[in-house]
Tab-separated table of C-alpha atoms in Angstrom:
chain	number	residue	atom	x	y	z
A	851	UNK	CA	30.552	-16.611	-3.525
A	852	UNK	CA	26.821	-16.072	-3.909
A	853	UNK	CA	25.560	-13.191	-4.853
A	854	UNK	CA	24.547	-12.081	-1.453
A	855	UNK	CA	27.924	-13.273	0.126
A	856	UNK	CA	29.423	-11.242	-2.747
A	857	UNK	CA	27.595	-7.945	-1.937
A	858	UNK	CA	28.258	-8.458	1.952
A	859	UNK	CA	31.990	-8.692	1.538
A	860	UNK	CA	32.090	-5.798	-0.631
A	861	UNK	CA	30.205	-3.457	1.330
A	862	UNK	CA	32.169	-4.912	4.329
A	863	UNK	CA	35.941	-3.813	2.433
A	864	UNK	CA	34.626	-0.958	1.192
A	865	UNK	CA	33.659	0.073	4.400
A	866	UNK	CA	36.810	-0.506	5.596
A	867	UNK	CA	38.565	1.320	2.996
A	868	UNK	CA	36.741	3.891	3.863
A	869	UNK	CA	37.413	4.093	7.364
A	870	UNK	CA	41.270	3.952	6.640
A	871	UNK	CA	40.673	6.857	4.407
A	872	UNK	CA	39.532	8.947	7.420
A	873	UNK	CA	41.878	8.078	9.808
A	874	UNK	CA	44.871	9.058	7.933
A	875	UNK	CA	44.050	12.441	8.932
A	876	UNK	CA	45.594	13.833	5.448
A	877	UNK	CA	42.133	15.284	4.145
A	878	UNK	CA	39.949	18.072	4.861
A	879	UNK	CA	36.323	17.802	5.035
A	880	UNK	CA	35.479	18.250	1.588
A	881	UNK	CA	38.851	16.670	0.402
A	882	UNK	CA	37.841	13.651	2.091
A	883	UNK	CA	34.411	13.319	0.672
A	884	UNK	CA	35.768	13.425	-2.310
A	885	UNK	CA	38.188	10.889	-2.003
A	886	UNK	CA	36.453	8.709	-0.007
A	887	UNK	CA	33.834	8.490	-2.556
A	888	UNK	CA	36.682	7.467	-5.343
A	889	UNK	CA	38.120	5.266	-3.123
A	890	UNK	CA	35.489	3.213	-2.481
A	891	UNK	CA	33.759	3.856	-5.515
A	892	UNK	CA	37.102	2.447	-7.845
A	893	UNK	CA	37.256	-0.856	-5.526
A	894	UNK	CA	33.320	-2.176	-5.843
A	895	UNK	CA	32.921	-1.465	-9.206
A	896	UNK	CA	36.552	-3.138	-10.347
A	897	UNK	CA	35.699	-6.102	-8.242
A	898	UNK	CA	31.994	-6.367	-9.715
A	899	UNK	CA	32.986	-6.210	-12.665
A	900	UNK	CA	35.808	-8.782	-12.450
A	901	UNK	CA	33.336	-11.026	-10.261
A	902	UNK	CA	30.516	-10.819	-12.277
A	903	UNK	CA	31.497	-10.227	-16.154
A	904	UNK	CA	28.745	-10.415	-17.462
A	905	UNK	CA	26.282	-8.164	-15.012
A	906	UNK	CA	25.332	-4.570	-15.509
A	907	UNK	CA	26.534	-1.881	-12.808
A	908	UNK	CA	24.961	1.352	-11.967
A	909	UNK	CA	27.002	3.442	-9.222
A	910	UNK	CA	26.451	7.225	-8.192
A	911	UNK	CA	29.933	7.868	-9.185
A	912	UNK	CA	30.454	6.348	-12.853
A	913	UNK	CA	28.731	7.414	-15.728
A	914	UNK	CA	25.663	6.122	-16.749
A	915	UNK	CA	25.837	3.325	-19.802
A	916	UNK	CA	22.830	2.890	-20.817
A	917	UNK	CA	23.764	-0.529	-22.093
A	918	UNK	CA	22.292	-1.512	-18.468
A	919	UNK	CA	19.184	-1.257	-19.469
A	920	UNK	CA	19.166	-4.550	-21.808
A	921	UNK	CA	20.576	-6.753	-18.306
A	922	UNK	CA	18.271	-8.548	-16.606
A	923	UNK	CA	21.064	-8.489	-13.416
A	924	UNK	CA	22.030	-4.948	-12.533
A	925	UNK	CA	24.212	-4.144	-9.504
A	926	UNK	CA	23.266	-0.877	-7.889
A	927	UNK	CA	25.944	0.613	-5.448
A	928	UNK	CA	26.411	3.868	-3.691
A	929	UNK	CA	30.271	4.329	-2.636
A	930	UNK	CA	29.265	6.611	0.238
A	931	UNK	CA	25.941	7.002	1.193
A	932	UNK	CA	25.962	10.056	3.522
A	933	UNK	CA	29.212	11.624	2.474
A	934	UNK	CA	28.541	14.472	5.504
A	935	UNK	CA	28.192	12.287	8.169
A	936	UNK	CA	31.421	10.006	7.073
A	937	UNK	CA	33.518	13.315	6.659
A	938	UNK	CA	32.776	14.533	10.205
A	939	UNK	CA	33.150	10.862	11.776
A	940	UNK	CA	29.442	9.903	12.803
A	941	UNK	CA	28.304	6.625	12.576
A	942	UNK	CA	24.996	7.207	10.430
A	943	UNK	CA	26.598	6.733	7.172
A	944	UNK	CA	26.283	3.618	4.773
A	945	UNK	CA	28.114	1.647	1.837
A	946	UNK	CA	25.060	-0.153	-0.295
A	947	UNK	CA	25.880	-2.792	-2.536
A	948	UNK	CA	22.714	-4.443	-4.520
A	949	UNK	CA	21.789	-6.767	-7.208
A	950	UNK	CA	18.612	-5.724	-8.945
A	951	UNK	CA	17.102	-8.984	-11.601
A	952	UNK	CA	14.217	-7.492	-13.828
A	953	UNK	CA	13.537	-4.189	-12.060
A	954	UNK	CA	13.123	-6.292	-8.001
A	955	UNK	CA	16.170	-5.426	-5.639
A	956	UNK	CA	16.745	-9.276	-4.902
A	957	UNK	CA	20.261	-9.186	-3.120
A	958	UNK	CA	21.536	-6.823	-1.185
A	959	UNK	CA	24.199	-5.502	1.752
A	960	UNK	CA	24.093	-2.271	3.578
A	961	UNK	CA	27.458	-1.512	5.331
A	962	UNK	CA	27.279	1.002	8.392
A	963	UNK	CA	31.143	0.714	9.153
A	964	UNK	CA	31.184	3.443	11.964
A	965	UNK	CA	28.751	1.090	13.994
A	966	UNK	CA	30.803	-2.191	12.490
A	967	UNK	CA	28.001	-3.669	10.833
A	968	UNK	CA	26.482	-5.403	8.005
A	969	UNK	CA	23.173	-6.061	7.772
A	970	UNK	CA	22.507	-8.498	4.475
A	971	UNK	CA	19.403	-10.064	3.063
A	972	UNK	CA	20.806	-13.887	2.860
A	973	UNK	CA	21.254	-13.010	6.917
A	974	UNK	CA	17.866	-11.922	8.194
A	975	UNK	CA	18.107	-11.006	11.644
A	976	UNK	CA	15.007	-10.688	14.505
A	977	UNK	CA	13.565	-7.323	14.153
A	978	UNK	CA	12.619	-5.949	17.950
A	979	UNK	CA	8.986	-4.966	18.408
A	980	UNK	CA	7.685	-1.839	17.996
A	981	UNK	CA	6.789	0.365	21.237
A	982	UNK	CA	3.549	1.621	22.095
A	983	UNK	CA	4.792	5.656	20.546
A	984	UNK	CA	5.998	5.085	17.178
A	985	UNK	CA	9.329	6.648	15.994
A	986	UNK	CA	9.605	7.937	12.618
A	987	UNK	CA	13.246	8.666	11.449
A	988	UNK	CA	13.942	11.336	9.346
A	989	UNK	CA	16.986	13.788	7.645
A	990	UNK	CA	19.040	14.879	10.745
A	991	UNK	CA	19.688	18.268	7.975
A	992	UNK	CA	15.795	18.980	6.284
A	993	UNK	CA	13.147	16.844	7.502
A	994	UNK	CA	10.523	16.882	4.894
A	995	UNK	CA	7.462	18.675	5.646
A	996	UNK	CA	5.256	15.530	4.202
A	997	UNK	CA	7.426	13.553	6.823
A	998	UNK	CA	6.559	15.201	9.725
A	999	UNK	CA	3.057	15.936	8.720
A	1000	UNK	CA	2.910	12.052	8.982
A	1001	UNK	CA	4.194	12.204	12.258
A	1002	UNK	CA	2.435	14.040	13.909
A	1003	UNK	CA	-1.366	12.417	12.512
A	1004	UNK	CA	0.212	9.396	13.628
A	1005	UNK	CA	1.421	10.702	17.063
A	1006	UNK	CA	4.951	9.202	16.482
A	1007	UNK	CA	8.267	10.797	17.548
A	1008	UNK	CA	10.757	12.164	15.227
A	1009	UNK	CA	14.302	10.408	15.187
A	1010	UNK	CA	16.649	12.501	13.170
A	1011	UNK	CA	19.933	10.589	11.391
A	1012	UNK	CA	21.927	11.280	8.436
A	1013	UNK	CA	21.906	9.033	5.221
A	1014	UNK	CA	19.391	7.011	3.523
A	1015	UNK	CA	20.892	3.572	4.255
A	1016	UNK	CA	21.258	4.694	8.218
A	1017	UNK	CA	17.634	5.419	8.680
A	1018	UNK	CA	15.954	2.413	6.347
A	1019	UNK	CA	18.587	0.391	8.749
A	1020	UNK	CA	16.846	1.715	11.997
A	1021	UNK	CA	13.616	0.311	11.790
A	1022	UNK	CA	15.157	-3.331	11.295
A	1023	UNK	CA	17.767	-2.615	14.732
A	1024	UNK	CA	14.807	-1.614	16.353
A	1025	UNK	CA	16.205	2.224	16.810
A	1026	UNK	CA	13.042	3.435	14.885
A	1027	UNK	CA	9.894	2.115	13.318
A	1028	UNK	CA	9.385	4.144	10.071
A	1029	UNK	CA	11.370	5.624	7.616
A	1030	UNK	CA	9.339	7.898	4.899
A	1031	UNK	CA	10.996	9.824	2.650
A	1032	UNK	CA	9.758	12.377	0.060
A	1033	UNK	CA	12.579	14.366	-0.559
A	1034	UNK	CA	13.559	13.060	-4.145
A	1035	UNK	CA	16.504	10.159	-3.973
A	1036	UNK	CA	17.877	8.249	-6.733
A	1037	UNK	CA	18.186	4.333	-7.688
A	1038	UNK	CA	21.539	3.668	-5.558
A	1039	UNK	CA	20.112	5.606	-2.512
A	1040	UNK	CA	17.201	2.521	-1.672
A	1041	UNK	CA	18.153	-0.484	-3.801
A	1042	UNK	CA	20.508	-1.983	-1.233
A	1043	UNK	CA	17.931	-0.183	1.826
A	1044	UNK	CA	15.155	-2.069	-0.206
A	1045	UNK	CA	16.662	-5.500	-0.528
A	1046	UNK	CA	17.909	-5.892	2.781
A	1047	UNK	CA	14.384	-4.822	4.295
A	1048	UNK	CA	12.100	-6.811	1.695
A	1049	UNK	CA	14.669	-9.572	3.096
A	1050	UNK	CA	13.549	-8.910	6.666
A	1051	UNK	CA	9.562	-9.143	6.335
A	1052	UNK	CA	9.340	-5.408	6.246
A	1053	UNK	CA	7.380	-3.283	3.781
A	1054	UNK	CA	9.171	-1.656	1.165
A	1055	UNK	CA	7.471	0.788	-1.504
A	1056	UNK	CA	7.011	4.005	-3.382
A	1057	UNK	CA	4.400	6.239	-0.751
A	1058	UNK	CA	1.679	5.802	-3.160
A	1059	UNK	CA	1.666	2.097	-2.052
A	1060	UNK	CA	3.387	0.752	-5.642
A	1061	UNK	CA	6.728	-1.066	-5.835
A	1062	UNK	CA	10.215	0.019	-6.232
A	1063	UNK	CA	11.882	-0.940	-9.315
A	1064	UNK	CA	15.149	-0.623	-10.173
A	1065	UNK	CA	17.315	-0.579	-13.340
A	1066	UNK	CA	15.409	2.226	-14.825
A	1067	UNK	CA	16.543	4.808	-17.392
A	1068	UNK	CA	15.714	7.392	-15.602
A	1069	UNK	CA	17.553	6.826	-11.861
A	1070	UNK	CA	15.639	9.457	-9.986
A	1071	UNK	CA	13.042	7.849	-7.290
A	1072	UNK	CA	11.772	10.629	-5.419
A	1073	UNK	CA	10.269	8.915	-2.992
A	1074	UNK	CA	10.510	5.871	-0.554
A	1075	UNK	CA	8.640	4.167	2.272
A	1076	UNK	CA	10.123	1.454	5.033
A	1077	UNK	CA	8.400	0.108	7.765
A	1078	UNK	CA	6.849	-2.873	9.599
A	1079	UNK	CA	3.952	-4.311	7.415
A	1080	UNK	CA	1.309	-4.101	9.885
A	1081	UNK	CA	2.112	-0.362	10.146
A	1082	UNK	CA	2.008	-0.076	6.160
A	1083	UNK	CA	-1.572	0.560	5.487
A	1084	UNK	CA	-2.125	3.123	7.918
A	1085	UNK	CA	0.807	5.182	7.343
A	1086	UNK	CA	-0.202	4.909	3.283
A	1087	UNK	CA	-3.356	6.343	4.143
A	1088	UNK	CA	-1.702	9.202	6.084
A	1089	UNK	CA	0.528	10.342	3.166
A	1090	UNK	CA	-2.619	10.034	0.826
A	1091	UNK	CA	-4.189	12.085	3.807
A	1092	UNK	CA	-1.648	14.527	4.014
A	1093	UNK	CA	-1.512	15.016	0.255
């Protein structure tokens, strides 16, 4: 497998797994979290490792070696992104599996296996146009204040949804057309988000306009912007506004 076939698949069985979790109906809430997260977690980072030896891994749910650090290839992965909205059965919840090479997320798949699909970046597919009102998607739970500030200077609608992967996934199915986020995230939350949007012509990059880089000793990235690139410039100039 290539690398992106590699991530796809993953993010594809882990996905399942996870569903199978769920429907065994043996779990509370917060049981099944839990174990969904291990689940998941065990599988992707046993097969990475026995697929690709000689790779670094960073995952929300091992501990950190900071031998990673010396890799060129690093494979970022978050289990369960949006544990909440996988324990109570919604659909905007995500598996991200991603290969960062010298700091760029180059490869990646982001599983959304309540909605059955997997959208990779070796598989770009058309991104709808935008509509006339924009749509800017944003936590279902604590919209940022910065977020809607944006909004509403830009006249766009707020789309609430649940986890990270879900809403950077929206603006390439055409359900929204912006996804800032301010909130404070870490490395596995946007690597696999990144890639796959990169891989579709969007813009993808820290709100002050820089890019994201990955492999990083310290894993918290507080803050993330996804969109089309012909909205880029003016919604950067917004958040500098807003600021």
């Amino acid at each position: 497998m290539t690398d992106a076939e590699l991530a796809a698949h993953l993010a594809e069985v882990a996905g399942n797994l996870l569903i199978e979790v769920r429907k065994s109906g043996m779990l509370s809430l917060k049981a099944l979290g839990k174990a969904g997260d291990a689940t998941a977690n065990q599988f992707l980072c046993h097969a990475l490792r026995e697929q690709r030896p000689d790779d670094a891994l960073l995952s929300e749910e091992e501990k950190d070696n900071p031998a990673r650090l010396a890799a060129s290839r690093c494979w970022i992965v978050d289990p369960v992104d949006g544990t909440r909205e996988y324990g109570e059965a919604r659909t905007d919840w995500a598996v991200h599996v991603a290969l960062a090479v010298d700091g760029v997320p180059t490869t990646g798949a982001v599983a959304l296996p309540g909605q059955g699909i997997v959208l990779r970046s070796d598989q770009p597919v058309a991104v709808p146009p935008a509509p006339k009102k924009l749509r800017m998607v944003v936590s279902r739970t604590r919209p940022a204040p910065e977020a809607q500030a944006v909004a509403a200077s830009l006249s766009a609608e707020l789309v609430p949804m649940g986890s990270a992967g879900a809403k950077a996934m929206a603006v390439i199915l055409g359900q929204a057309d912006i996804y800032l986020h301010t909130g404070g995230q870490f490395e596995w939350d946007s690597c696999a988000p990144a890639a796959v949007a990169l891989a579709h012509g969007l813009h993808a990059s820290r709100i002050d306009g820089s890019p994201l880089v990955y492999n990083q000793a310290d894993t918290y990235m507080p803050d993330l912007l996804i969109c089309r690139k012909e909205h880029a410039d003016r919604v950067l100039a917004r958040i500098a506004g807003a600021g």
